Structure formats: C-alpha cells, structure tokens
Amino acid sequence: MKTMTGPGNQAVRLIQLEPTARAARDARRFVSAVLDELGHVDLVEDATLIASELVTNSLVHAQNLPIWVGIWQTGAFLDLEIWDCSPKPPEYLDPDYFAEGGRGLHIVKELGLSTGYTVFDCGKVVWTLLGLKKPSAPESTRLRRPCAVVGHR
C-alpha cells in the first residue's frame, strides 16, 4: 500500500492490484483496512461492495492489465477510485433478471452519493463518493494525471 499526502496533510491510500482472480478480494481487504484505519467503519460494507464491483468490471474490460484502488478523504466525503488501463467508459446495461452479470454499476450508483468516471488516453478512473459522518480536514485535490500513477506518459 502506498500512502501519499495531499494538501492539508490529507492522507491518500493507493494500492496496485494484479489482474488475477484475487483482485476483488484484495480490493475489499484494502478498502476495509483503510476505512478501519481512518475511523470510518460505518462505510466498510458499502465501500467494499463498490470496490469489488468496480474491480470486477476492470478485470473484464481491461484484461491482463494492472488495476489501482485509491481512497481519498475529501472534506465530508470519501472518494473511492478504481483505475484501469482501458479507455472504454463504463456502460450501464439494462437489467436482465436472468443474466448472471450486468447489475454492478447500478449497485454502485445506488450505494454512492455520486458516481462518475473520467477517461484518459491511457485508461480511466471510475469514482464514487460516500458521505462521512464526521467531517474531515480541508479538501484534498484529486490526482489529475492517472497516467503518472500507471506509469504511462
């Protein structure tokens, strides 16, 4: 796990996951540990489900490429980000009640206060904001160039 410090000494946690069957489990463990460390255990259930769904999507759509999970505490919000190397934006599918998949982004949208994505030449970041019960220090800024994190230029 890598810890970076943003403005106002706001800690940012970041982990790189290998694209294996263990990635979703490792993301859940990482998110749970970070939220416990930050004192936001009330968010663990929703945040681990969100991370698991988004990492699973990355495994499907950015096969054999690394995935990053980032957690930013920004003001009264927790920003959970999943980065991958596919520039294809996430796609909300119409629910098919007989299909095994296709509901993940709908679940993420319902659990988060706000959800979105940004596409870059070298991939994308899908983010979800969760509300904190206790406000934190001043807002940190979102990392502007994911390519620097993923090692691309």
Backbone as a ProteinNet text record, in pm:
[ID]
protein_1_A
[PRIMARY]
MKTMTGPGNQAVRLIQLEPTARAARDARRFVSAVLDELGHVDLVEDATLIASELVTNSLVHAQNLPIWVGIWQTGAFLDLEIWDCSPKPPEYLDPDYFAEGGRGLHIVKELGLSTGYTVFDCGKVVWTLLGLKKPSAPESTRLRRPCAVVGHR
[TERTIARY]
85.9	0	89.8	54.9	128.7	43.6	104.9	36.1	98.9	15	60.1	-7.8	53.3	-7.4	-46	-171.3	-221.6	-224.3	-286.7	-298.1	-363.5	-319.8	-375	-336.4	-224.1	-178.4	-285.8	-367.8	-473.9	-412	-422.4	-361.4	-446.1	-376.8	-439.2	-379.4	-462.9	-413.6	-431.8	-332.5	-334.6	-270	-331.1	-274.1	-287.5	-186	-190.8	-226.6	-322.5	-366	-327.7	-285.4	-259.2	-392.5	-405.9	-532.3	-553.4	-576	-596.4	-732.5	-768.9	-895.8	-900.2	-785.8	-780.3	-800.2	-804.9	-805.8	-924.4	-1045.6	-1163.1	-1151.9	-1105.5	-1086.1	-981.1	-870.4	-764.3	-813.3	-897.3	-955.2	-1044.2	-1128.3	-1215.9	-1132.7	-1027.7	-941.9	-873.2	-823.1	-756.8	-853.4	-971	-1070.5	-1112	-1136.2	-1176.1	-1067.7	-942	-831.8	-814.4	-822.2	-804.7	-918.5	-1041.6	-1154.8	-1148.1	-1103.5	-1085.1	-978	-867.5	-758.8	-804.5	-888.7	-935.9	-1054.2	-1105	-1215.6	-1352.2	-1366.7	-1494.1	-1549.3	-1556.9	-1603.9	-1749.4	-1824.9	-1964.6	-1976.6	-1868.7	-1871.4	-1815.8	-1762.8	-1693.3	-1781.9	-1902.7	-1988.7	-2017	-2061	-2090.9	-1964.8	-1857.5	-1734.6	-1669.2	-1671.9	-1611.7	-1693.7	-1825	-1908.5	-1883.3	-1874.4	-1845.2	-1710.3	-1607.9	-1474.1	-1474.9	-1542.7	-1549.4	-1616	-1726.2	-1797.1	-1711.2	-1646.8	-1568	-1439.9	-1376.5	-1256.9	-1294	-1406.8	-1452.7	-1476.4	-1536.7	-1554.5	-1419.3	-1322.1	-1189.3	-1126.1	-1144.8	-1090.5	-1149.6	-1276.2	-1344.4	-1304.1	-1296.6	-1279.9	-1136.5	-1047.5	-905.7	-823.3	-853.9	-794	-642.1	-583.6	-438.7	-360.7	-428.5	-361.1	-383	-285.4	-299.9	-416.3	-460.2	-572.2	-522.8	-567.2	-532.1	-659.1	-650.8	-760.6	-706.1	-777.4	-736.1	-847.7	-810.5	-907.6	-859.9	-945.8	-918.7	-1023.6	-979.9	-1073.8	-1079	-1190.7	-1201.7	-1317	-1284.1	-1387.7	-1481.4	-1608.9	-1711	-1737.5	-1647.5	-1668.3	-1547.5	-1575.2	-1471.8	-1482	-1373.6	-1368.2	-1298.5	-1373.5	-1320.4	-1302.2	-1179.2	-1148.2	-1088.4	-1130.5	-1073	-1018.7	-890	-821.8	-784.4	-801.7	-752.5	-700.3	-645.9	-579.9	-669	-798	-889.9	-954.4	-944.8	-1009.4	-1159.1	-1211.5	-1355	-1434.9	-1529.1	-1606.1	-1697.8	-1731.9	-1825.3	-1961.3	-2029.8	-2157.6	-2265.9	-2369	-2483.2	-2569.3	-2587.8	-2670.1	-2811.9	-2908.1	-3044.4	-3047.4	-3110.2	-3112.9	-3180.4	-3111.8	-3166.1	-3175.1	-3294.4	-3314.3	-3269.7	-3240.1	-3194.5	-3044.2	-2978.5	-2833.8	-2757.4	-2635.9	-2551.3	-2486.3	-2466.8	-2399	-2479.1	-2415.1	-2477.6	-2545.1	-2535	-2600.3	-2502.1	-2372.7	-2271	-2274.4	-2279	-2280	-2408	-2518.6	-2643.7	-2631.4	-2568	-2545.1	-2455.9	-2346.9	-2253.4	-2325.3	-2406.7	-2479.3	-2574.5	-2638	-2731.9	-2661	-2542.7	-2471.7	-2396.9	-2352.3	-2274.6	-2362.9	-2310.6	-2380.1	-2371.6	-2257.7	-2233.7	-2133.3	-2150.4	-2061.6	-2033.2	-1912	-1877.2	-1747.3	-1699.4	-1574.3	-1507.9	-1378	-1300.5	-1214.2	-1217.5	-1138.9	-1015.2	-902.5	-775.4	-720.5	-618.2	-555.9	-506.1	-461.2	-400.2	-495	-622.1	-715.8	-826.3	-877	-986.3	-982.4	-1056.1	-1082	-1233.9	-1285.9	-1427.3	-1429.3	-1508.5	-1507.8	-1649	-1651.9	-1776.8	-1750	-1839.2	-1830.7	-1923.7	-1872.5	-1951.3	-1948	-2058.5	-2065.2	-2003.7	-1925.9	-1866.3	-1957.1	-1965.1	-2047	-1980.7	-1847.6	-1775.5	-1688.2	-1703.2	-1624.2	-1475.1	-1395.5	-1251.1	-1187.9	-1056.7	-979.5	-1012	-947.5	-975.5	-966.7	-1040.5	-1046.9	-910.1	-884.7	-764	-802.5	-704.6	-733.6	-721.1	-799.4	-796.7	-671.3	-608.1	-493.1	-534.6	-469	-512.5	-466.3	-353.9	-299.1	-279.7	-378.4	-361.2	-248.4	-210.3	-101.8	26	44.7	164.1	162	43.5	31.5	51.7	-3.2	4.4	134.4	220.3	349.5	349.9	245.1	239.2	264	297.9	316.2	221.6
-117.8	0	123.1	217.3	342.8	451.8	535	648.3	775.3	863.4	994	1097.8	1212.1	1319.1	1432.1	1472.8	1582.3	1709.9	1814.1	1940.7	1920	1994.3	1983.2	1852	1791.1	1663.2	1554.9	1561.3	1463.9	1337.1	1227.6	1103.7	1042.3	991.7	923.6	784.3	683.7	546.8	493.7	420.5	369.3	231.7	138.2	5.1	-39.3	-109.2	-168.7	-314.9	-359	-498.7	-565.3	-687.3	-765.8	-817.8	-833.2	-877.3	-1028.6	-1070.8	-1213.3	-1232	-1356.2	-1388.4	-1333.9	-1302.3	-1249.7	-1098.4	-1029.6	-882.5	-824.1	-875.2	-821.3	-843.8	-962	-990.6	-897.6	-879.2	-790.7	-646.5	-603.4	-468.6	-454.5	-554.4	-549.6	-540.9	-620.8	-619.4	-484.1	-429.5	-299.3	-190.6	-184.4	-82.2	-96.5	-217.6	-241.8	-195.4	-228.9	-190.2	-38.2	27.5	173.1	243.2	199.3	264.1	241.6	123.9	97.7	191.4	205.5	294.2	440	482.6	621.2	645.4	538.3	553.1	560.7	505.1	508.4	367.7	292.4	153.8	145.3	253.2	255.2	246.8	276	273.5	144	56.4	-62.5	-149.3	-178.6	-268.7	-214.8	-89.8	-31.4	-14.4	36.1	64	-63.8	-170.4	-295.4	-355.2	-341.9	-390.5	-308.1	-176.8	-89.6	-125.5	-137.7	-171.4	-306.1	-402.7	-535.4	-531.2	-458.5	-448.1	-378.1	-267.8	-191.7	-264.4	-332.3	-409.8	-526.5	-590.2	-698.3	-647	-529.1	-468.8	-445.2	-396.4	-374.4	-504.8	-610.2	-740.3	-787	-757.7	-799.5	-711.2	-580.3	-486.7	-438.6	-465.8	-431.3	-554.9	-662.8	-792.5	-788.2	-857.7	-876.3	-747.6	-642.3	-516.5	-482.2	-415.8	-383.7	-289.6	-292.4	-211.4	-139.7	-17.2	58.7	95.1	88.4	131.6	247.1	360	477.1	522.8	568.2	621.2	759.8	858	996.6	1041.1	1104.8	1164.7	1312.9	1357.1	1495.4	1563.9	1647	1717.4	1620.3	1631.7	1546.1	1421.3	1389.3	1275.2	1183.2	1059.4	962.1	934.3	949.5	928.6	795.6	698.6	566.5	559.7	534.5	535.8	402.9	356.9	238.3	282.3	260.6	299.9	174.8	177.6	68.3	124.3	38.7	82.4	72.1	56.3	54.6	191.9	253.9	383.8	372	251.2	232	273.7	367.3	412.3	301.7	308.7	210.4	223	112.2	110.3	51.6	132.2	84.3	-2.3	-127.2	-218.6	-220.5	-243	-263.1	-391.3	-386.1	-506.2	-623.1	-735.3	-860.6	-952.5	-981.2	-1054.7	-1199.7	-1248.8	-1386.2	-1395.4	-1282.3	-1281.3	-1287.7	-1342.1	-1350.1	-1216.1	-1131.1	-1004.2	-887.9	-771.1	-653.3	-560.3	-590.7	-506.4	-424.2	-449.4	-389.5	-238.4	-172.6	-26	29.9	-42.1	1.9	-5.5	-109.7	-124.7	-11.3	14.7	121.6	256.2	282.7	410.5	426.8	318.8	325.3	343.5	286.2	292	423.3	485.4	608.1	731.6	841.9	970.3	1023.2	999.4	1042	946.1	915.6	823.1	878.1	859.8	906.5	844.5	892.9	841.7	949.8	932.9	1017.3	926.3	947.4	866.9	945.7	877.8	935.3	851	899.5	821.9	686.7	683.7	562.4	481.1	513.3	436.5	522.9	484	559.5	543	630.8	617.9	623.9	530	530.4	561.5	660.1	705.5	705.9	693.7	701.5	781.1	874.3	949.5	887.5	871.6	825.3	934.2	955.1	1058.6	1013.2	1101.1	1073.3	1127	1055	1102	1216.9	1215.6	1325.6	1394	1526.8	1599.8	1590.1	1594.3	1586.6	1723.7	1723.7	1845.7	1902.3	2010.7	2073.3	1974.8	2007	1918.7	1897.8	1772.7	1745.1	1749.9	1758.6	1763.6	1625.3	1599.5	1472.4	1468.6	1354.1	1337.2	1363.8	1452.9	1499.4	1410.8	1343.6	1268.1	1122.3	1037.2	897.7	831.5	883.6	824.8	823.2	923.6	926.8	810.8	774.5	664.3	530.8	517.9	390.5	375.5	478.6	469	497.9	557.7	594.6	744.5	787.9	930.9	977.2
0	0	0	-83	-92.3	-29.1	53.4	113.3	60.5	8.4	-38.1	49.6	62.2	140.2	47.5	56	-25.9	54.8	2.8	75.3	211.8	309.3	443.8	510.6	467.3	520.3	512.8	411.6	388.4	329.8	399.6	352.8	241.6	142.4	30.9	26.2	17.3	12.3	-129.2	-177.4	-312.7	-314.2	-384.4	-398.3	-543.2	-590.9	-725	-709.9	-788.1	-786	-917	-907.6	-1028.4	-1080.9	-1211.7	-1270.7	-1257.3	-1135	-1106.3	-1041.1	-1020	-954	-811.4	-752.6	-615.7	-609	-721.5	-721.5	-646.5	-668.1	-598.8	-448.5	-408.7	-266.3	-206.9	-278	-228.7	-217.6	-311.7	-305.6	-182.6	-156.2	-37	90.8	99.5	218.9	235.8	126	128.9	176.2	114.2	148.8	295	338.3	477.8	575	546	634.5	639.2	523.6	519.8	594	570.9	639.4	789.6	829.8	972.7	1028.8	957	999.4	1008	913.2	911.2	1007.1	1067.4	1161.5	1096.3	977.8	905.8	886.1	995.5	986.2	940.6	956.8	912	760	688.3	542	482.5	567.3	517.3	428.6	470.8	394.2	253.7	244.4	113	29.4	90.4	15.4	-36.2	41.3	-7	-121	-114.8	-224.9	-351.6	-336.8	-451.2	-512.7	-428.6	-478.5	-550.3	-493.8	-554.3	-691.4	-702.6	-831	-936.3	-898.3	-995.5	-1035.3	-941.8	-975.4	-1066.9	-1039.1	-1126.7	-1268.4	-1280.7	-1413.6	-1481.8	-1406.3	-1463.3	-1509.5	-1433.8	-1473.6	-1606.2	-1627.6	-1750.4	-1868	-1846.7	-1957.7	-1980	-1887.3	-1903.7	-1869.8	-1936.5	-1906.7	-1910.6	-1813.9	-1805.5	-1782.9	-1737.3	-1707.2	-1559.8	-1496.3	-1354.3	-1326.2	-1202.5	-1153.7	-1028.8	-1011.2	-891	-816.4	-684.2	-597.4	-514.8	-518.7	-442.4	-350.9	-233.7	-138	-96.3	-118.8	-83.6	18.1	122	216.2	183.4	126.5	79.3	150.6	247.5	322.4	391	361.5	423.9	341	247.7	159.2	156	125.1	95.4	-53.8	-124.8	-269.8	-294.6	-342.2	-374.4	-525	-569.5	-712	-755.3	-872.2	-934.1	-1069.7	-1091.3	-1214	-1291.7	-1421.8	-1505.2	-1636.5	-1719.1	-1842.8	-1966	-1949.5	-2062.7	-2076.8	-2194.5	-2213.4	-2241.5	-2242.9	-2269	-2145	-2160.9	-2044.1	-1991.7	-1863.8	-1809.3	-1878.1	-1890	-1960.4	-1870.2	-1845.9	-1768.7	-1860	-1823.8	-1902.3	-1847.1	-1934.6	-1887.4	-1804.9	-1687.6	-1603.2	-1674.6	-1674.2	-1725.2	-1604.1	-1562.7	-1438.3	-1446.6	-1567.6	-1583.2	-1604.6	-1628.6	-1653.4	-1521.6	-1528.7	-1409.3	-1376.5	-1475.4	-1453.2	-1508.5	-1507	-1565.2	-1466.4	-1337.2	-1236.3	-1153.4	-1170.6	-1084.9	-1079.1	-1193.2	-1193	-1133	-1147.7	-1084.8	-932.1	-883.8	-738.8	-689.6	-761.3	-723.8	-719.3	-819.5	-826.2	-707.7	-666.8	-553.4	-420.1	-404.8	-276.9	-256.7	-364.4	-353.5	-359.6	-306.2	-317.7	-459.5	-521.9	-658.7	-718.5	-845.9	-915.6	-1054.1	-1101.2	-1234.1	-1281.3	-1393.6	-1448.4	-1532.3	-1551.5	-1640.1	-1725	-1856	-1948.9	-1990.1	-1994.7	-2036.6	-2151.8	-2218.4	-2326.1	-2276.9	-2154.4	-2100	-2013.3	-2009.5	-1928.3	-1872.7	-1758.1	-1696.7	-1545.9	-1480.4	-1337.3	-1319.3	-1243.3	-1205.6	-1056.9	-1018.2	-878.8	-820.4	-689.8	-614	-487	-457.4	-332.4	-229.9	-109.5	4.3	110.1	179.3	281.9	412.5	474.7	604.5	714	822.7	934.4	1007	1010.2	1074.3	970.1	952.2	852.9	882.6	778.3	793.8	772.3	761.4	737.5	598.9	557.7	427.7	312	205.8	90.3	28.1	-12.7	-90.1	-236.8	-320	-463.1	-522.8	-622.5	-693.1	-780.2	-787.7	-873	-1016.8	-1084.5	-1215.5	-1330.4	-1316.3	-1427.8	-1386.5	-1410.6	-1372.5	-1446.6	-1561.6	-1639.3	-1557.8	-1472	-1387.1	-1289.3	-1241.9	-1147.5	-1218.6	-1337.7	-1408.8	-1487.2	-1486.6	-1549.3	-1697.9	-1749.9	-1890.8	-1904.3	-2022	-2045.5	-2148.7
[MASK]
+++++++++++++++++++++++++++++++++++++++++++++++++++++++++++++++++++++++++++++++++++++++++++++++++++++++++++++++++++++++++++++++++++++++++++++++++++++++++

